[in-house]
Coordinates of C-alpha atoms and ligand atoms in Angstrom, one line a residue:
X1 CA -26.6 16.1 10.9
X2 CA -24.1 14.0 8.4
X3 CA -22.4 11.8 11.1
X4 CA -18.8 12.1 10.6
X5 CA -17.7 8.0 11.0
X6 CA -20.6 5.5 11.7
X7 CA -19.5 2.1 14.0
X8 CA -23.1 1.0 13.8
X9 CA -23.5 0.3 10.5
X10 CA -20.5 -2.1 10.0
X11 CA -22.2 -4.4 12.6
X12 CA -25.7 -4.3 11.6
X13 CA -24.5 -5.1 7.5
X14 CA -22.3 -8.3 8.8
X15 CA -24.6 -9.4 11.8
X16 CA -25.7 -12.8 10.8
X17 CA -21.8 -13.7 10.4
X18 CA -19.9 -11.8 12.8
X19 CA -22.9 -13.6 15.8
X20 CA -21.9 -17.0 14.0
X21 CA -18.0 -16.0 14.8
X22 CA -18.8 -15.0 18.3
X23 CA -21.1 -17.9 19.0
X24 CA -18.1 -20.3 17.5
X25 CA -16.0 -18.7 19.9
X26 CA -17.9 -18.5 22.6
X27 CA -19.1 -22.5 22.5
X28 CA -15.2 -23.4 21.6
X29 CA -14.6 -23.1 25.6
X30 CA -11.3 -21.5 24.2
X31 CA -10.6 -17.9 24.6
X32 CA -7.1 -16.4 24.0
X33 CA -5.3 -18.1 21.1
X34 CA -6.2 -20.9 19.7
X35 CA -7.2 -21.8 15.7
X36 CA -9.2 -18.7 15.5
X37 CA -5.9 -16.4 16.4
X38 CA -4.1 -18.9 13.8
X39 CA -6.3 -18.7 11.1
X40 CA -6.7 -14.7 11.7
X41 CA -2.9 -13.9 11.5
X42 CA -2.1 -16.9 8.2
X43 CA -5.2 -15.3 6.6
X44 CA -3.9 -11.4 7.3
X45 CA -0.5 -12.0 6.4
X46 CA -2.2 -13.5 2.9
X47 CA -3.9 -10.5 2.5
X48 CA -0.8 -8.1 3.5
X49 CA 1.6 -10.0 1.0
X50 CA 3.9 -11.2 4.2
X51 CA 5.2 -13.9 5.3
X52 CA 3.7 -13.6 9.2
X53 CA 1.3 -11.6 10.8
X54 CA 1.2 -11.4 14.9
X55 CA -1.5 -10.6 16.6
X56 CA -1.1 -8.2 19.7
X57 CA -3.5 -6.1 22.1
X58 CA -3.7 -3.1 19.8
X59 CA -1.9 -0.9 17.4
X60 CA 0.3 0.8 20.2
X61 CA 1.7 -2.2 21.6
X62 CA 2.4 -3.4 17.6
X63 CA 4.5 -0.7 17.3
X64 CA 6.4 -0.7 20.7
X65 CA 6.9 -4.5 20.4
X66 CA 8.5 -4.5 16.8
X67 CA 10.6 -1.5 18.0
X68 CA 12.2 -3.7 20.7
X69 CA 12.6 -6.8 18.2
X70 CA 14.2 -4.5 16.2
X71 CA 16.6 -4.0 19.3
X72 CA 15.3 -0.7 20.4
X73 CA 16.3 0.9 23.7
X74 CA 17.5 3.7 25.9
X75 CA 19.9 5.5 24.2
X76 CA 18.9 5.3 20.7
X77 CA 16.8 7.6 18.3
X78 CA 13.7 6.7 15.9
X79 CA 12.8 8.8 13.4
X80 CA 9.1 9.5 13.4
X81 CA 7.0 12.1 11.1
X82 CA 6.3 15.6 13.3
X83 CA 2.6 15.0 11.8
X84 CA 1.3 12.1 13.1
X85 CA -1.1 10.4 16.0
X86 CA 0.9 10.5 18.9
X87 CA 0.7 6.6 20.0
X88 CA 4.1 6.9 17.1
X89 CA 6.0 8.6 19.3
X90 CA 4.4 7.1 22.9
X91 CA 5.9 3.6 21.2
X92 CA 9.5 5.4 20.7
X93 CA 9.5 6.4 24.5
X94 CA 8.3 3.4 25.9
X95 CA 11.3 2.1 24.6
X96 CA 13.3 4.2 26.4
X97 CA 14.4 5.9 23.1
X98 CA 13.9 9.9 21.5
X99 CA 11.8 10.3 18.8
X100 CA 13.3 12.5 16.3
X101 CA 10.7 14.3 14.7
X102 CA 10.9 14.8 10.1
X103 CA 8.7 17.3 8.8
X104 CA 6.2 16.0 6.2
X105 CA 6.0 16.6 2.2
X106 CA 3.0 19.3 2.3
X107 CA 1.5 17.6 -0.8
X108 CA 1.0 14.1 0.5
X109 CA 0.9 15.2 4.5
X110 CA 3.3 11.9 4.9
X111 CA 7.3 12.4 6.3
X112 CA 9.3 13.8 3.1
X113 CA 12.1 11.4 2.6
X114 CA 14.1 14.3 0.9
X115 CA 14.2 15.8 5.1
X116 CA 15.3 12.1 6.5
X117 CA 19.0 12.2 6.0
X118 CA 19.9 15.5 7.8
X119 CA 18.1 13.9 11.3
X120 CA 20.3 10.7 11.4
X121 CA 22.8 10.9 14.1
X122 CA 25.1 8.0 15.4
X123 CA 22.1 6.8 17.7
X124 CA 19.8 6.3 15.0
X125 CA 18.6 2.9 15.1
X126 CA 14.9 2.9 13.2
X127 CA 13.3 5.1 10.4
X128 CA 9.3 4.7 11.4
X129 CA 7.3 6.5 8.5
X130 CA 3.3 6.4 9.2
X131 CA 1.2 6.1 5.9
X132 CA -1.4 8.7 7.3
X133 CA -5.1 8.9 6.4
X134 CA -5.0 6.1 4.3
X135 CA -2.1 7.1 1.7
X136 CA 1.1 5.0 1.5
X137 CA 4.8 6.6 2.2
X138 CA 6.9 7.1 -0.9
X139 CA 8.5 3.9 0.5
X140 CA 11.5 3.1 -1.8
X141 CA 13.4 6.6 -1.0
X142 CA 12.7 5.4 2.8
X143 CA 14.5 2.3 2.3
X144 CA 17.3 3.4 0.4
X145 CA 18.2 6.2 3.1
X146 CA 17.6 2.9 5.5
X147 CA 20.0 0.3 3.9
X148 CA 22.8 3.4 3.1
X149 CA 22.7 4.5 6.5
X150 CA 22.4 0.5 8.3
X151 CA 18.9 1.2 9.7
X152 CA 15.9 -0.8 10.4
X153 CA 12.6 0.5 8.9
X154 CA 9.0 0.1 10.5
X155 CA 5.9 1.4 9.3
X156 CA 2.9 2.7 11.2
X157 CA 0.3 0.6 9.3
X158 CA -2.7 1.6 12.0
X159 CA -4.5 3.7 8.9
X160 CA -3.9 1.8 5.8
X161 CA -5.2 -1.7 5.5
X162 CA -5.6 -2.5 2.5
X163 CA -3.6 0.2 0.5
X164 CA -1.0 -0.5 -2.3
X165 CA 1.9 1.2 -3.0
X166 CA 3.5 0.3 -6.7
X167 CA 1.4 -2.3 -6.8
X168 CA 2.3 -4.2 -4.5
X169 CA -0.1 -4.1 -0.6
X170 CA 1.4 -2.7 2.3
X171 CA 2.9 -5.2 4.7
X172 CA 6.4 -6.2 3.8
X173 CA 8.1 -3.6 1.8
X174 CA 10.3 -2.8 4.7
X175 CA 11.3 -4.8 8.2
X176 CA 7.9 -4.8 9.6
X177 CA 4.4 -3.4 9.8
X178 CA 2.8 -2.3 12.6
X179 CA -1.4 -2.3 12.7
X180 CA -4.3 -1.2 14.8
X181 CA -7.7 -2.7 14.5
X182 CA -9.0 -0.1 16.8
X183 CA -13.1 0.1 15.5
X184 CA -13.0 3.2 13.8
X185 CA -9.5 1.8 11.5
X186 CA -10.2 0.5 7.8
X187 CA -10.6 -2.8 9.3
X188 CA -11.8 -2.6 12.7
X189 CA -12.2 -4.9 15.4
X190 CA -15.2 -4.4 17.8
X191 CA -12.6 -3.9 20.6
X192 CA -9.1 -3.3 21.0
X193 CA -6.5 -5.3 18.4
X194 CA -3.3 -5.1 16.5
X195 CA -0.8 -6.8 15.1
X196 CA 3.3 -6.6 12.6
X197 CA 3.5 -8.4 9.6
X198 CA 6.8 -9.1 8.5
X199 CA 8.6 -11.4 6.1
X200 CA 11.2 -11.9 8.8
X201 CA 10.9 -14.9 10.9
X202 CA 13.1 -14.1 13.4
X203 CA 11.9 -11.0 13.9
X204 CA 8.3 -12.9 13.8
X205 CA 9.4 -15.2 17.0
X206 CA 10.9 -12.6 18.7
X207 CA 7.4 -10.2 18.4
X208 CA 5.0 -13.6 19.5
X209 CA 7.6 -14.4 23.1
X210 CA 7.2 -10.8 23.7
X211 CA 3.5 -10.4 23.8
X212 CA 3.2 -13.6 25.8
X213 CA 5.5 -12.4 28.7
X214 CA 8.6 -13.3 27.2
X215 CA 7.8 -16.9 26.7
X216 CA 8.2 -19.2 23.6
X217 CA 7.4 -22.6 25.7
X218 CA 4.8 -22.5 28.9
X219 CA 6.4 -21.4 31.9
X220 CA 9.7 -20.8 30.6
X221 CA 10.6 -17.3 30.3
X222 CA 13.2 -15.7 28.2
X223 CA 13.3 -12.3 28.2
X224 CA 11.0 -9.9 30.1
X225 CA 7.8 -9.8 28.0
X226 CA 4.1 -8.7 28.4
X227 CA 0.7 -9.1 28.2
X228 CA -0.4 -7.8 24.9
X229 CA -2.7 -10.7 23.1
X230 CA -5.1 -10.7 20.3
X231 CA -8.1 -12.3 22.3
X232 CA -9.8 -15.1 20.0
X233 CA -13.2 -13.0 20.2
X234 CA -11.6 -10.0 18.2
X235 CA -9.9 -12.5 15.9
X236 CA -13.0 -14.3 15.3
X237 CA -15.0 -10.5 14.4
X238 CA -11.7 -9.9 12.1
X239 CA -11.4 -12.8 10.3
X240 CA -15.5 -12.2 9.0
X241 CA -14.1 -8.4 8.4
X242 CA -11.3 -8.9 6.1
X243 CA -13.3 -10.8 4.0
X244 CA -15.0 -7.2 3.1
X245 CA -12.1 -4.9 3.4
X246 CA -11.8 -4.6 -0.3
X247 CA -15.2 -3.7 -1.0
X248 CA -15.5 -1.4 2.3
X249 CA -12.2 0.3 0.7
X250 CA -14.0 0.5 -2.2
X251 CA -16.4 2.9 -1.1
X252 CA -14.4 5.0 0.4
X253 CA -12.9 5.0 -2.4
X254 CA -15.7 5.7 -4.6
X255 CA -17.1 9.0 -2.0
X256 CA -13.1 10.0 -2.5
X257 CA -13.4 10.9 -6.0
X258 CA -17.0 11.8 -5.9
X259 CA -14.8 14.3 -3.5
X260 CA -12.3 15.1 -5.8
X261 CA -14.3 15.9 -9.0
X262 CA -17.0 17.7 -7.8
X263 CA -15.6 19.7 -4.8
X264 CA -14.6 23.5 -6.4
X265 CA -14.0 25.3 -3.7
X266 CA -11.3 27.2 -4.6
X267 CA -10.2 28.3 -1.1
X268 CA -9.7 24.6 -0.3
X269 CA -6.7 22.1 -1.0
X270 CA -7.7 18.9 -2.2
X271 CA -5.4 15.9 -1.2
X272 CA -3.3 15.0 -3.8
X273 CA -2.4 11.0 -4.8
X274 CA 1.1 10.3 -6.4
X275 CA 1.0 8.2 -8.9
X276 CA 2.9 5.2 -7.0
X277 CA -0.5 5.4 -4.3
X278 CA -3.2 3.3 -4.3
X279 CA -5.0 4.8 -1.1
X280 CA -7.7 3.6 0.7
X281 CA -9.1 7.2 2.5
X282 CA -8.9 6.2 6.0
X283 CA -9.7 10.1 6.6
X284 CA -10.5 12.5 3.8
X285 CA -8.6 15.7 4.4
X286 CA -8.4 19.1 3.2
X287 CA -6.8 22.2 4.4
X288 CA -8.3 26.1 4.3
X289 CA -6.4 28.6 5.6
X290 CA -10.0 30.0 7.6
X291 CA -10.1 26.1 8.8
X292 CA -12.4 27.5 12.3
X293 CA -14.2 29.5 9.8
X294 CA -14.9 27.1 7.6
X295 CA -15.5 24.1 10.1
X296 CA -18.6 26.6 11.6
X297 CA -20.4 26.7 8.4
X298 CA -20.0 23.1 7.8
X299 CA -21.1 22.6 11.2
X300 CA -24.3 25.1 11.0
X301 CA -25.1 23.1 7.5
X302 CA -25.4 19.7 9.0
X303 CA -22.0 18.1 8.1
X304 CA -20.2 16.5 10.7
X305 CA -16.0 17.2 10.9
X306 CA -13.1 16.2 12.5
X307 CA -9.8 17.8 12.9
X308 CA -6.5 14.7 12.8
X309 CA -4.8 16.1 14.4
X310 CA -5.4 19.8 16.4
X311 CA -2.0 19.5 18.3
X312 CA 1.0 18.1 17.0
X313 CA 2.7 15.5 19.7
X314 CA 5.7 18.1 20.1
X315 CA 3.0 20.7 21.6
X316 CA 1.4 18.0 23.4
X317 CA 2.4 18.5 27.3
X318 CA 3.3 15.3 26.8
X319 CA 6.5 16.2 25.0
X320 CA 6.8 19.8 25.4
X321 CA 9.7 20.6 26.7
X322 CA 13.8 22.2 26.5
X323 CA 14.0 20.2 23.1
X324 CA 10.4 20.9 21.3
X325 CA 8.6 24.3 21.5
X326 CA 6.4 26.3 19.7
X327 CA 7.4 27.2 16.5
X328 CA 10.4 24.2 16.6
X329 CA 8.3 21.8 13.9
X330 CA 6.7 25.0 11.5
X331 CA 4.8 22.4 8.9
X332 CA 3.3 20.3 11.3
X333 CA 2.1 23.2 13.1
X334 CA 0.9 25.1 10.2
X335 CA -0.9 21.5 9.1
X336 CA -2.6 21.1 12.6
X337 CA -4.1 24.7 11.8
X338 CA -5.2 24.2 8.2
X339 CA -6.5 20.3 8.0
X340 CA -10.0 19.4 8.6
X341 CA -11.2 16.0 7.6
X342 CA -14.6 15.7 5.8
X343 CA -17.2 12.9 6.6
X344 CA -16.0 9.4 4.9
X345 CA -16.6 6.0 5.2
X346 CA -18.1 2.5 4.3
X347 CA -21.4 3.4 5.8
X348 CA -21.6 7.1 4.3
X349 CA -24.7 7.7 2.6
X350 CA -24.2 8.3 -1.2
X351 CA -26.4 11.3 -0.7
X352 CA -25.3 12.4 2.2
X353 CA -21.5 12.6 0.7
X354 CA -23.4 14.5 -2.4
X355 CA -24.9 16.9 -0.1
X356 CA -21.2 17.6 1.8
X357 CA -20.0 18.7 -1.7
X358 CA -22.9 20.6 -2.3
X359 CA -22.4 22.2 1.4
X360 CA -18.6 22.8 1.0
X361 CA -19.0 24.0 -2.4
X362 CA -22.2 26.7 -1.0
X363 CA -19.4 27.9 1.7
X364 CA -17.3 29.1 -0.6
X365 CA -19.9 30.6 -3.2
X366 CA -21.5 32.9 0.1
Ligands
PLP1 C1 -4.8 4.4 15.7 C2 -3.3 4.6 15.5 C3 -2.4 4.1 16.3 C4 -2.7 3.3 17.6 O1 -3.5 2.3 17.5 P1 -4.3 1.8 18.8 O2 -4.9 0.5 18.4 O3 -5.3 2.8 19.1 O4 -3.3 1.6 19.9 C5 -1.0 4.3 16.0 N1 -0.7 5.0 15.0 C6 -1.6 5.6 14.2 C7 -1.1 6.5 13.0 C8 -3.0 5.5 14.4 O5 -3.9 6.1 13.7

């Protein structure tokens, strides 16, 4: 069986560094902060193009802590895609706040900014696009709609490390960015982590009090914060990591258009790359109106799939309820029934991504 996302291999290829890191940390007596944290967020930010990077817990907390920097509360609406993980709209809530749900562009599978105008109301306070599987947001449309309207833009970073969009990487095009280096992410941590980049420094300060219970100076607290750190282990493991980002990215990069030029299955769409993207493939996927169908063959042929995601958040019990119901978000529904991602990764096997096109390709052919 083709696995569908190794975690193994990413270890085993950086071992001798990543036990220097942990031994470093380990011996340094110091455990939560410290140089490694500092040296982890200046040399992320570097990377991202922004001014600061904060580390937090994980890519949840990122997101909920930059919404209430941004001022965030009970009472106000975020505008979130209807196609995404649901830890987008969990942060939204947390907040006390409604997520207002934008149907995405069908080509891209990203929130359409052409739909983003038509769901502002007088209580909306933040437009958060997520740059899903690894391609960026059309951004610039985004931020016009955000400046015209006096709104605060966030993006969900958690599967895009790395990406570009007009050139330039994502992680200060708008207010702020908000990662995950959950293990299975484009630049995983071997453990929980997160963090926002920004170019804001305020905004900076205000994220760094909050995930150290409200405090900017030892035992004095100014607003009610929380416990959401970037322990020095996980910054330690991410510092070695980002050094190979760009060449992990290139692979996936590489199986993408191996993908892309040699899949023919003509019952299957492709994903499409604007010509402003530079995407780094978090998650590979297609869509086929048969999807179960088509996922059994797969299956019975050795190749490994995932579906991201089966239900929509709206459908999730979590949310379903007066407001969203079956049928209320059409696209994202009709997505969750069509998408199916394909093995792809750092780790993949050049032969075993040949022999996933050669299996897709036989599905179709039968
Ligand atoms: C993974 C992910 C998150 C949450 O990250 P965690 O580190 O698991 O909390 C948020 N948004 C998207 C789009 C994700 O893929």
């Amino acid at each position: 069986m083709i696995p569908f996302l190794d975690l193994r291999s990413p270890y085993d290829e950086l071992k001798g560094e990543i036990d220097e890191a942990i031994s470093r940390v380990l011996n340094s007596g110091w455990y939560i902060g410290g140089t490694e944290l500092e040296s982890f967020e200046a040399e992320y930010a570097n990377y991202c193009e922004a001014k600061y990077a904060v580390g937090v817990a994980n890519g949840l907390d990122a997101l909920h802590l930059a919404l209430l920097a941004l001022g965030v509360g009970p009472g106000d609406e975020v505008i979130v895609p209807s196609n995404t993980y649901i830890a987008t709209w969990l942060a939204v809530s947390q907040c006390g706040a409604m997520p207002v749900p934008v149907e995405p562009d069908e080509r891209t599978y990203n929130i359409d900014p052409a739909r983003i105008e038509a769901a502002i109301t007088p209580k909306t306070k933040v437009i958060l696009p997520v740059h899903l599987y690894g391609q960026p947001v059309d951004l610039d449309p985004i931020l016009a709609i955000a400046k015209k309207n006096g709104l605060y833009v966030l993006e969900d970073g958690a599967q895009v490390h790395g990406a570009k969009y007009k050139g330039q990487r994502i992680g200060s095009h708008s207010d702020a960015v908000a990662w995950s280096f959950y293990p299975g992410k484009n630049l995983g941590a071997l453990g929980d982590g997160g963090a926002v980049t920004t170019n804001n420094d305020k905004l900076a300060k205000k994220i760094a009090v909050l995930r150290n219970y409200g405090s900017s100076q030892k035992y004095v607290n100014d607003v009610r914060g929380f416990n959401s750190r970037l322990d020095s282990l996980q910054a330690a493991i991410l510092r070695v990591k980002l050094r190979y980002l760009d060449q992990w990215n290139d692979r996936r990069k590489n199986i993408a258009h191996r993908y892309l030029n040699e899949i023919n299955d003509s019952e299957l769409i492709l994903p499409s790359v604007p010509e402003w993207s530079d995407p780094v493939w978090h998650l590979f996927v297609v869509r086929h109106k048969d999807r179960d169908i088509f996922q059994n063959k797969l299956s019975k042929s050795g190749v490994s799939t995932l579906i991201h995601y089966p239900i929509p958040p709206h459908l999730q019990k979590a949310y379903l309820d007066k407001k969203f119901q079956q049928g209320s978000l059409p696209i994202a529904e009709y997505m969750a029934k069509t998408i199916i991602s394909l093995p792809i990764g750092p780790h993949l096997d050049l032969k075993d991504a040949s022999r996933v096109v050669e299996e897709v390709n036989k599905v179709n052919a039968e």
